[in-house]
Amino acid sequence: MHFLSKFLVVVLSLYLVSCDTIPKAPATKTEQLADSSYDDHSYSNLKEIKTTNLDLELEVNFNNKTIYGVARHTMKNFGSDTAIFDIKGLQIQKITTGKINQEREADFVIGNMDKDSILGQPLLVSVSPKTTQINIYYQTTKQSEALDWLDSNLTSSKKYPFLYTQGQAILTRTWIPIQDSPSNRITYSAKVKVPNELMAVMSAKNQKKKNNEGIYQFEMSKAIPSYLIALAVGDLKYHAFSKNTGVYCEPELMNASKNEFVDLPKMFNAAEQLYGKYQWDQYDLLVLPYSFPFGGMENPMLTFVNPTVITGDRSMVSVIAHELAHSWSGNLVTNNTWNDFWLNEGFTVYFENRIMEKLYGKEIADILAIIEFQELEDEIDQIRNSEHPNDSKLFLDLKNRNPDDGMTDIAYVKGAFFLKTLEEKVGRKQMDSFLKKYFQQFAFRTINSKTFINYLNEQLLSKNNIQFNTEEWIYKKGLPKNCLQLSSSSLEKMTEMAEKTNAGEVLFAPKITYKYYKKKGKRLRRMIVTKIERKDYIVQEWQTFIRALNPTIGKRKMKELDQFLGFSTCGNSEIMNEWFVLAIKNDYTEIQPEMEAFLSRIGRRKYLVPIYKALTEKPENLAWAKELFKKVSPNYHSVSRNTIEKILFLN
Ligand code: BES
Ligand code: ZN
């Protein structure tokens, strides 16, 4: 079909210069486009023409919070006269075809936004069937949701501003005009200009040092899906843990980061031992500001990490094991569409747990898995009663929905327990050699659930005459009966302590006992004070304790526990998060200042959601939450802000 015939009704000139208001094309046309595309969440026509390499020229302007860019796409053209890209919240200035210095301006049309503003807009560029180079001149806007621009007061330095991007799932199109589907892999390079006093880093080969010109060059020579392109700009320093692992962070966080992540080289070795050689040369961490909406994000060569992972006691390093594991599951073998998201996350949670077991032993690994399993059970209950009861299947149907909806414990924990159950059935040795082969076989490719099932049957099950209910696990709701069951005596002990507490016992007050002894014929006694302290148990044990407390335990008891154990002020965000939810349910309002400080500072969505949800249950709390949200939501990334907005303003 000729380019213009798709958009006959559209007045071309309207779109040649884009503006802040989003132009509307007839709805039916956009729907047709969506239907004919390869992936439910991208308009791109990858089967006709697709990017193979992207060369970015970016200028980052903190004064007006805008990135000015040129995206030079090298394309493989199968003979198409139209190239379709995804854009959302971008202003397109001009588009050319051809190499630098031989560029010719091309016509383009911007389609209208989908009705729920999830996908954004298709950008159609008129090309010749021989065109292989398309250059898009553009700038970002306030609607560029991937971008989080932080004023200096929200950084650790309080002196310099910060910018970072979050691409997954479909936000790369809000800062780069791109064919934004995980089914296509591209290489990229970039030249980025930033203010002189700041440093830029990307999910690519980095220079590690600040320079005086403020110009940074990047190269990602392995093909990656578009959601893994990432950029951060701030006052950064680098510390190497080994020849190919290290951490970037603001100087103020350096000592704490060095201490927290010291096991990184060990994790790296453990991962390689399990599933084969690391394919990305370098593995570094970047500690972000507190607004970062996730615990971690597996941007290749440079995992982005939430600073709440720095707890001082290394109790949350499993997040690092998780992101490192993505270097195999996700980044090397990538989900083909967002319906196959469990192939990224389920494998990664399984792999993460294996790394944790190698470093810290089976007892710790099981504790971590049980904590997650408790969350999975809650999630399954919630999904059963929700408007999308099919969301408890591993293979999802997210058409016409935000792929973000797939980010539940189903993909993560049901996915991982599927693999754990399979491991139990086939034995660890067979499982590991299968997984190692799987990562080799599909390296630098994308894969869907069907392809996985075929490979599993062929390489593991049929070969060894093993029966397994794979299809039930992947295509049916809920948890199959054969799901592996784990138990941990130390967690059971915590549950018992919670039950005693529920029954009114006071377990944590200092206990005074006397030791009697004789000296020079006299009977004497020595007083001994014993007290259970928070540090006597690990974070996951306390989580189990809090979860097993009576949901209506009452404010008096909570206050007493706080007095002895100091949950409200402990600084560990996993504990504080669960404690605050219980506090809300029990009208324990004395800790509102701590809760307010937590909600003002931390932007990780996993922590915000349960607290804000609990606050919607009573009108007076809801009013307070709305007021607070108005004040602090500019501190959140759009990913968290949009989710919380839905929670609060639905009520
Ligand atoms: N890739 C995810 C984060 C993500 C998923 C962002 C989907 C956007 C859309 C990352 O690897 C992740 O799973 N993070 C977890 C870490 C946890 C499971 C250890 C998180 O942030 O909670
Ligand atoms: Zn993950």
XYZ file of C-alpha atoms and ligand atoms in Angstrom:
674
model
C 0.000 0.000 0.000
C 1.309 3.434 -0.800
C 2.236 5.577 2.123
C -0.262 8.360 1.443
C -3.176 6.086 0.710
C -3.107 4.964 4.343
C -3.780 8.492 5.435
C -5.864 9.995 2.666
C -8.072 11.827 5.082
C -5.189 13.431 6.854
C -4.032 16.852 5.812
C -0.323 16.292 5.501
C 0.855 19.796 6.206
C -0.750 19.661 9.622
C 1.861 17.164 10.691
C 4.970 18.440 9.058
C 5.608 20.679 11.984
C 4.560 18.983 15.168
C 3.352 20.978 18.112
C 2.441 20.470 21.751
C -1.159 19.655 21.018
C -1.382 16.196 19.622
C -2.869 16.034 16.138
C -5.715 13.601 15.643
C -6.132 11.292 12.691
C -9.393 9.404 12.201
C -9.629 6.720 14.870
C -10.354 3.893 12.463
C -7.059 4.430 10.665
C -5.035 4.123 13.808
C -6.958 1.035 14.831
C -6.161 -0.540 11.471
C -2.525 0.214 12.042
C -2.576 -1.336 15.472
C -4.250 -4.459 14.123
C -1.824 -4.997 11.314
C 1.258 -4.611 13.461
C 3.493 -7.423 14.667
C 3.264 -6.782 18.370
C 0.152 -5.565 20.241
C 2.182 -2.750 21.762
C 3.992 -1.297 18.778
C 2.834 0.365 15.568
C 6.059 -0.484 13.761
C 6.022 -2.464 10.493
C 9.042 -4.610 11.307
C 8.222 -7.214 8.716
C 8.586 -4.596 5.990
C 11.393 -2.442 7.268
C 13.294 -2.544 10.543
C 16.091 -0.753 12.327
C 19.344 -2.676 12.684
C 21.483 0.107 14.164
C 20.598 3.350 15.867
C 22.994 6.245 16.119
C 21.931 8.929 18.590
C 23.093 12.528 18.863
C 21.687 13.985 22.062
C 21.948 17.251 23.866
C 20.660 17.242 27.428
C 19.392 20.633 28.568
C 18.635 20.845 32.302
C 17.404 24.447 32.079
C 14.293 23.600 30.141
C 14.356 19.861 30.926
C 14.530 18.894 27.281
C 16.606 16.482 25.249
C 17.309 17.640 21.699
C 18.073 14.666 19.522
C 18.779 13.189 16.170
C 17.992 9.492 15.861
C 19.786 8.043 12.838
C 18.271 4.674 11.996
C 20.074 2.238 9.745
C 17.324 0.031 8.387
C 16.912 -3.293 6.733
C 14.328 -2.520 4.077
C 12.448 -5.435 2.533
C 11.093 -3.122 -0.198
C 8.711 -0.909 1.762
C 7.731 2.663 0.844
C 6.756 3.468 4.415
C 8.639 3.104 7.671
C 6.553 3.192 10.840
C 8.032 4.214 14.194
C 6.509 4.603 17.657
C 6.460 7.991 19.335
C 4.780 9.349 22.435
C 5.173 12.861 23.795
C 7.854 13.767 21.248
C 8.073 16.767 18.948
C 9.358 15.844 15.521
C 11.156 18.677 13.745
C 12.219 17.121 10.504
C 12.972 13.757 8.955
C 15.539 13.026 6.296
C 16.744 9.948 4.461
C 20.316 9.187 3.439
C 23.728 9.406 5.028
C 25.071 12.522 6.783
C 25.822 15.249 4.227
C 23.660 13.528 1.620
C 20.401 13.919 3.500
C 17.104 14.607 1.723
C 14.027 15.722 3.554
C 11.263 13.122 3.711
C 7.494 13.480 4.150
C 5.978 12.122 7.291
C 2.613 11.762 8.983
C 1.816 11.333 12.659
C -1.236 9.224 13.416
C -3.483 9.833 16.370
C -3.022 8.593 19.897
C -4.784 5.340 20.853
C -7.878 5.923 22.934
C -6.295 5.125 26.294
C -3.003 6.875 25.475
C -1.050 3.706 26.122
C 0.761 3.176 22.846
C 1.267 6.746 21.729
C 1.283 7.590 18.047
C 2.536 5.939 14.867
C 5.033 8.020 12.930
C 4.896 7.151 9.238
C 7.809 8.165 7.060
C 7.661 8.100 3.293
C 10.727 6.323 1.901
C 11.781 4.587 -1.267
C 11.912 0.778 -1.290
C 15.681 1.148 -1.331
C 15.981 3.547 1.615
C 18.156 2.197 4.422
C 18.930 5.353 6.383
C 16.306 7.469 8.171
C 17.230 10.436 10.369
C 14.677 11.851 12.782
C 15.283 15.307 14.293
C 13.260 15.722 17.458
C 12.973 16.967 20.995
C 11.406 15.579 24.141
C 8.502 17.294 25.957
C 6.892 17.319 29.407
C 4.974 14.253 28.229
C 8.158 12.237 27.756
C 7.280 9.734 30.475
C 10.558 7.802 30.421
C 12.428 10.830 31.707
C 12.835 11.743 35.346
C 14.411 15.185 35.723
C 15.408 15.767 39.328
C 16.189 19.134 40.765
C 19.307 19.178 42.914
C 17.334 19.057 46.190
C 16.246 15.500 45.323
C 19.760 14.150 44.873
C 22.285 13.043 47.475
C 24.643 15.882 46.662
C 21.876 18.508 46.878
C 24.159 20.422 44.526
C 23.664 18.932 41.089
C 20.552 17.914 39.184
C 20.032 14.403 37.834
C 18.327 12.794 34.859
C 17.608 9.148 34.198
C 15.456 7.235 31.733
C 13.256 4.163 32.266
C 12.428 2.402 28.994
C 10.710 -0.842 29.960
C 8.087 -1.702 28.918
C 7.048 0.820 26.228
C 8.526 4.120 27.332
C 11.615 4.268 25.097
C 9.315 5.788 22.461
C 8.812 8.774 24.786
C 12.449 9.817 24.521
C 13.580 8.269 21.219
C 11.494 7.879 18.043
C 11.915 4.152 17.529
C 10.311 0.859 16.512
C 9.588 0.073 20.117
C 8.995 -3.669 20.147
C 11.051 -6.222 22.096
C 10.840 -8.518 19.064
C 13.463 -6.471 17.222
C 17.084 -6.259 18.320
C 19.373 -3.388 17.394
C 22.881 -2.175 18.100
C 23.330 1.456 19.061
C 25.855 4.193 19.529
C 25.430 7.642 21.008
C 27.117 10.973 21.397
C 25.678 12.864 24.344
C 26.312 16.478 25.324
C 25.642 17.357 28.971
C 26.509 20.321 31.228
C 30.257 20.358 31.934
C 29.959 19.574 35.620
C 27.916 16.410 35.004
C 28.686 12.976 33.628
C 26.604 10.813 31.282
C 26.381 7.019 31.386
C 24.412 4.617 29.200
C 23.504 0.939 28.873
C 26.583 0.525 26.706
C 30.356 0.725 26.892
C 31.076 3.673 29.181
C 34.113 5.863 29.672
C 34.071 5.629 33.509
C 35.470 9.144 34.008
C 34.083 12.630 33.880
C 35.598 14.891 31.203
C 35.735 18.661 30.915
C 33.906 19.035 27.625
C 30.720 17.336 28.789
C 30.669 15.154 25.677
C 30.334 11.375 26.066
C 30.424 8.638 23.446
C 28.793 5.254 23.808
C 28.766 2.038 21.907
C 26.514 -0.992 22.357
C 27.861 -3.437 19.837
C 25.581 -6.352 20.771
C 22.021 -6.264 19.492
C 19.481 -5.447 22.222
C 15.725 -4.782 22.359
C 14.717 -1.099 22.439
C 13.463 -1.173 26.050
C 17.056 -1.616 27.227
C 18.384 1.668 25.854
C 19.043 3.831 28.895
C 20.742 7.060 29.858
C 21.574 8.759 33.151
C 23.224 12.109 33.794
C 24.447 13.366 37.145
C 27.400 13.997 39.391
C 28.869 10.492 39.260
C 31.953 8.662 40.406
C 33.095 5.135 39.593
C 34.570 2.402 41.753
C 35.796 -0.925 40.342
C 35.205 -4.120 42.337
C 37.087 -6.256 39.827
C 38.391 -5.927 36.315
C 34.910 -6.021 34.825
C 32.510 -5.124 37.659
C 31.982 -1.845 39.477
C 29.562 0.814 40.658
C 28.684 4.373 39.645
C 27.029 6.639 42.168
C 26.970 10.139 43.544
C 30.119 10.685 45.640
C 28.044 10.940 48.840
C 26.889 7.329 48.410
C 30.263 5.867 47.476
C 31.352 4.440 50.810
C 27.991 2.855 51.465
C 27.849 1.451 47.909
C 31.329 -0.027 48.138
C 30.358 -1.846 51.305
C 26.922 -2.984 50.187
C 27.898 -4.429 46.816
C 31.257 -5.914 47.700
C 30.033 -9.432 46.790
C 29.377 -8.420 43.180
C 32.389 -10.263 41.702
C 31.349 -13.413 43.595
C 27.827 -13.152 42.206
C 29.225 -12.638 38.744
C 31.332 -15.799 39.009
C 28.443 -17.795 40.442
C 26.219 -16.748 37.547
C 28.828 -17.721 34.962
C 29.338 -21.076 36.630
C 25.633 -21.755 36.481
C 24.654 -20.788 32.951
C 27.727 -19.961 30.910
C 29.958 -17.099 30.020
C 28.797 -13.512 30.569
C 28.242 -12.027 27.118
C 28.363 -8.291 27.779
C 32.017 -7.725 28.796
C 31.388 -5.254 31.611
C 28.832 -5.426 34.456
C 28.397 -2.226 36.429
C 25.771 -0.852 38.776
C 24.436 2.674 38.814
C 22.856 3.850 42.062
C 20.020 6.240 41.222
C 18.149 8.823 43.267
C 15.310 7.651 45.554
C 12.586 8.404 43.008
C 13.583 5.435 40.862
C 10.329 3.456 40.464
C 11.880 -0.022 40.583
C 14.234 -1.957 42.820
C 16.488 -2.475 39.857
C 16.458 -2.369 36.067
C 18.669 -4.638 34.010
C 19.971 -2.115 31.488
C 22.779 -4.022 29.759
C 26.303 -3.441 31.062
C 24.817 -0.990 33.566
C 22.107 -2.134 35.954
C 20.127 0.758 37.450
C 19.623 0.306 41.208
C 17.296 1.899 43.722
C 19.273 3.381 46.640
C 16.910 1.666 49.123
C 18.869 -1.484 48.279
C 21.724 0.055 50.261
C 20.656 -1.011 53.743
C 24.058 -1.236 55.420
C 23.621 -4.935 56.173
C 23.474 -6.339 52.604
C 20.007 -7.688 53.316
C 18.671 -6.732 49.896
C 21.482 -7.795 47.586
C 19.171 -10.363 46.008
C 17.982 -7.422 43.886
C 21.491 -7.298 42.403
C 21.515 -11.070 41.850
C 18.198 -10.583 40.030
C 19.399 -7.829 37.704
C 22.647 -9.673 37.020
C 20.660 -12.802 36.114
C 18.802 -10.752 33.489
C 22.091 -10.573 31.589
C 21.089 -14.102 30.504
C 17.308 -14.275 30.924
C 15.872 -11.146 29.325
C 18.852 -9.456 27.793
C 20.363 -12.445 25.998
C 17.121 -14.393 25.518
C 14.356 -11.821 25.287
C 10.580 -12.073 25.505
C 9.144 -11.685 22.021
C 6.129 -9.669 23.152
C 4.962 -8.425 26.558
C 2.563 -11.383 26.723
C 5.668 -13.545 27.194
C 7.012 -11.369 30.010
C 7.263 -14.409 32.317
C 10.078 -15.728 30.102
C 12.082 -12.693 31.217
C 11.080 -12.489 34.850
C 10.219 -16.061 35.866
C 13.563 -17.341 34.608
C 15.305 -14.425 36.279
C 13.730 -15.014 39.691
C 14.671 -18.698 39.423
C 18.231 -17.805 38.385
C 18.479 -15.098 41.094
C 17.609 -17.698 43.715
C 20.264 -20.048 42.404
C 22.885 -17.292 42.664
C 21.764 -16.539 46.228
C 21.990 -20.229 47.094
C 25.523 -20.432 45.717
C 26.663 -17.429 47.730
C 24.729 -17.711 50.970
C 23.424 -21.292 51.151
C 20.119 -23.103 50.701
C 18.557 -21.915 53.941
C 18.768 -18.244 52.910
C 17.701 -19.005 49.341
C 14.615 -20.857 50.606
C 13.720 -18.035 52.973
C 13.800 -15.597 50.059
C 11.657 -17.874 47.919
C 9.095 -18.420 50.698
C 8.726 -14.665 51.223
C 7.974 -14.332 47.511
C 5.613 -17.295 47.583
C 3.546 -15.645 50.335
C 3.176 -12.633 48.035
C 2.223 -14.858 45.109
C -0.612 -16.433 47.084
C -2.016 -12.982 47.887
C -1.649 -11.914 44.275
C -3.514 -14.964 42.996
C -6.403 -14.221 45.386
C -6.539 -10.625 44.235
C -6.466 -11.542 40.558
C -9.239 -14.098 41.033
C -11.530 -11.326 42.242
C -10.366 -8.678 39.784
C -11.729 -7.628 36.416
C -8.946 -9.620 34.737
C -9.111 -13.121 36.270
C -7.007 -14.487 33.393
C -3.996 -12.543 34.615
C -2.926 -15.497 36.737
C -1.854 -17.358 33.592
C 1.824 -17.198 32.770
C 1.104 -16.468 29.112
C -0.833 -13.210 29.137
C -3.189 -11.416 26.823
C -2.371 -7.735 27.205
C -3.892 -6.482 23.977
C -5.451 -3.034 24.480
C -3.922 -2.886 27.927
C -0.808 -1.353 29.354
C 1.957 -4.001 29.346
C 2.769 -2.713 32.798
C -0.292 -4.692 33.958
C 1.753 -7.826 33.404
C 4.228 -6.859 36.097
C 2.698 -9.043 38.801
C 3.973 -11.898 40.947
C 2.561 -14.278 38.339
C 5.336 -13.592 35.820
C 7.925 -13.411 38.591
C 7.045 -15.958 41.223
C 4.662 -18.358 39.514
C 7.205 -18.336 36.682
C 10.027 -19.175 39.069
C 8.039 -21.877 40.887
C 7.216 -23.462 37.550
C 10.970 -23.838 36.983
C 11.614 -24.948 40.566
C 8.918 -27.607 40.260
C 10.371 -28.717 36.947
C 13.812 -28.874 38.530
C 12.488 -31.078 41.312
C 10.991 -33.410 38.718
C 13.980 -33.721 36.360
C 16.803 -33.257 38.864
C 19.162 -30.355 39.216
C 21.841 -31.741 36.950
C 19.548 -32.201 33.980
C 17.836 -28.898 34.672
C 21.092 -26.982 34.654
C 22.431 -28.503 31.501
C 19.075 -27.810 29.822
C 19.103 -24.164 30.908
C 22.696 -23.676 29.855
C 21.850 -25.009 26.399
C 18.710 -22.868 26.274
C 20.699 -19.683 26.874
C 23.149 -20.713 24.169
C 20.525 -21.733 21.677
C 18.486 -18.526 21.939
C 21.289 -16.048 22.695
C 20.664 -12.634 21.116
C 17.250 -13.771 19.945
C 13.702 -13.238 21.071
C 11.463 -16.086 22.048
C 7.801 -16.728 22.801
C 6.136 -19.231 25.121
C 5.440 -21.713 22.310
C 9.038 -21.811 21.176
C 10.072 -22.420 24.773
C 7.590 -25.270 25.200
C 8.776 -26.939 22.011
C 12.387 -26.620 23.061
C 11.629 -27.963 26.527
C 9.780 -30.968 25.142
C 12.463 -31.695 22.621
C 15.559 -31.146 24.743
C 14.472 -32.269 28.181
C 11.131 -34.003 28.514
C 10.605 -36.350 25.532
C 14.248 -37.260 25.435
C 14.145 -38.522 28.993
C 10.602 -39.804 28.867
C 9.410 -37.366 31.499
C 5.775 -36.271 31.806
C 5.201 -32.750 33.029
C 2.130 -30.481 33.080
C 3.872 -27.597 31.285
C 0.751 -26.475 29.437
C -1.251 -26.288 32.653
C 1.444 -24.111 34.228
C 1.629 -21.747 31.261
C -1.911 -21.548 29.929
C -4.100 -22.144 32.998
C -5.044 -19.840 35.836
C -3.768 -20.165 39.389
C -1.263 -22.622 40.786
C -1.072 -26.270 39.688
C -1.288 -28.859 42.443
C 2.229 -30.160 41.906
C 3.766 -26.787 42.814
C 6.921 -27.245 44.875
C 6.443 -26.583 48.576
C 9.162 -25.042 50.674
C 9.454 -24.652 54.403
C 11.877 -22.978 56.731
C 12.160 -23.626 60.436
C 13.440 -20.134 61.135
C 10.401 -18.596 59.415
C 8.114 -20.957 61.301
C 9.673 -19.707 64.512
C 8.817 -16.136 63.500
C 5.230 -17.145 62.821
C 5.072 -18.708 66.284
C 6.403 -15.510 67.840
C 3.745 -13.533 65.965
C 1.042 -15.905 67.193
C 2.190 -15.503 70.770
C 2.164 -11.756 70.300
C -1.360 -11.977 68.875
C -2.375 -13.907 72.000
C -1.148 -11.064 74.191
C 2.302 -12.245 75.257
C 5.013 -9.629 75.559
C 8.064 -11.247 73.983
C 10.349 -8.338 73.350
C 10.539 -6.513 76.645
C 13.892 -6.845 78.436
C 13.855 -9.958 80.633
C 15.620 -9.933 83.950
C 17.020 -13.155 85.306
C 19.448 -13.810 88.132
C 22.449 -15.978 88.181
C 23.412 -17.247 91.656
C 26.966 -18.021 92.617
C 29.121 -18.428 95.727
C 32.078 -16.275 96.671
C 34.045 -16.811 99.866
C 31.246 -18.941 101.177
C 28.657 -16.259 100.526
C 25.739 -16.787 98.199
C 25.614 -13.907 95.677
C 23.510 -13.147 92.621
C 24.161 -11.349 89.349
C 21.410 -9.716 87.328
C 21.283 -10.621 83.635
C 19.184 -8.615 81.190
C 18.240 -10.374 77.975
C 16.299 -8.830 75.150
C 15.440 -9.923 71.643
C 16.786 -7.245 69.321
C 15.873 -6.463 65.739
C 19.390 -7.349 64.645
C 18.983 -10.880 66.004
C 16.889 -11.778 62.955
C 17.207 -10.999 59.272
C 14.860 -8.708 57.362
C 12.938 -11.579 55.783
C 12.312 -13.084 59.224
C 10.817 -9.820 60.444
C 8.712 -9.604 57.310
C 7.277 -13.020 58.113
C 6.671 -11.908 61.694
C 4.805 -8.751 60.614
C 2.779 -10.651 58.029
C 1.685 -13.189 60.657
C 0.490 -10.530 63.104
C -3.243 -10.219 63.534
C -4.401 -7.611 60.962
C -6.455 -6.003 63.714
C -3.755 -6.288 66.336
C -4.571 -2.802 67.632
C -2.621 0.341 68.017
C -1.573 -0.230 71.621
C 0.211 -3.457 70.746
C 1.815 -1.891 67.679
C 3.124 0.936 69.774
C 4.588 -1.539 72.220
C 6.306 -3.479 69.431
C 7.665 -0.252 68.008
C 9.038 0.695 71.384
C 11.010 -2.546 71.628
C 11.835 -3.201 67.980
C 11.664 0.225 66.320
C 10.113 -0.902 63.031
C 8.795 2.585 62.172
C 12.230 4.108 62.200
C 14.422 1.136 61.253
C 15.403 2.531 57.841
C 14.884 -0.767 56.031
C 12.273 -0.038 53.394
C 10.994 -3.640 53.134
C 10.137 -3.691 56.837
C 8.861 -0.122 57.016
C 6.594 -0.684 54.043
C 4.798 -3.668 55.627
C 4.702 -2.037 59.050
C 3.086 1.138 57.688
C 0.332 -0.851 55.987
C -0.487 -2.564 59.276
C -0.319 0.808 61.044
C -2.918 2.279 58.692
C -5.287 -0.640 59.285
C -4.950 -0.163 63.034
C -5.256 3.649 63.140
C -1.788 3.880 64.589
C -1.576 7.527 63.571
C 1.369 8.461 65.782
C 3.726 7.298 63.075
C 2.261 9.548 60.370
C 5.396 11.734 60.297
C 7.584 8.690 59.559
C 5.138 7.530 56.918
C 5.028 10.966 55.357
C 8.825 11.125 55.247
C 8.896 7.681 53.613
C 6.302 8.606 50.979
C 8.021 11.919 50.224
C 11.405 10.433 49.695
C 10.971 7.013 48.160
C 9.537 6.446 44.699
C 9.778 2.670 44.368
C 6.339 1.648 43.206
C 6.359 -1.675 45.035
C 6.466 0.252 48.344
C 4.139 3.082 47.428
C 1.276 0.955 46.122
C 0.365 -1.018 49.279
C 0.589 2.075 51.480
C -1.554 4.284 49.266
C -4.010 1.412 48.729
C -4.410 0.946 52.484
C -4.994 4.687 52.813
C -7.980 4.559 50.449
C -9.945 2.362 52.842
C -11.089 5.172 55.144
C -12.338 8.578 53.931
C -10.195 10.553 56.383
C -7.066 8.645 55.347
C -7.907 9.044 51.687
C -8.197 12.804 52.092
C -4.821 12.880 53.842
C -3.266 10.704 51.130
C -4.593 12.907 48.332
C -3.229 15.990 50.005
C 0.151 14.372 50.560
C 0.259 12.989 47.019
C -0.338 16.455 45.594
C 2.649 17.690 47.514
C 5.093 14.845 46.888
C 4.106 13.412 43.507
C 6.467 15.749 41.604
C 9.201 13.737 43.339
C 8.007 10.496 41.717
C 8.814 9.084 38.301
C 5.787 9.006 35.959
C 5.592 5.201 36.286
C 4.834 5.464 40.001
C 2.878 8.710 39.717
C 0.476 7.247 37.143
C -0.136 4.108 39.197
C -0.807 6.006 42.426
C -3.044 8.496 40.640
C -5.239 5.598 39.563
C -5.364 4.194 43.086
C -6.266 7.483 44.781
C -8.511 9.152 42.306
C -10.662 6.139 41.519
C -12.006 6.491 45.043
N 12.891 -5.508 34.522
C 12.356 -5.363 35.829
C 11.692 -4.036 36.051
C 10.542 -3.723 35.121
C 9.648 -4.700 34.707
C 10.364 -2.442 34.695
C 8.608 -4.365 33.844
C 9.326 -2.110 33.845
C 8.443 -3.076 33.416
C 13.433 -5.590 36.898
O 14.348 -6.571 36.573
C 12.747 -6.098 38.128
O 12.159 -7.137 38.038
N 12.833 -5.385 39.236
C 12.293 -5.856 40.482
C 13.416 -6.442 41.291
C 13.051 -7.560 42.189
C 12.213 -8.639 41.588
C 14.314 -8.164 42.785
C 11.670 -4.680 41.213
O 11.930 -3.538 40.870
O 10.881 -4.912 42.113
Zn 13.411 -8.498 36.639
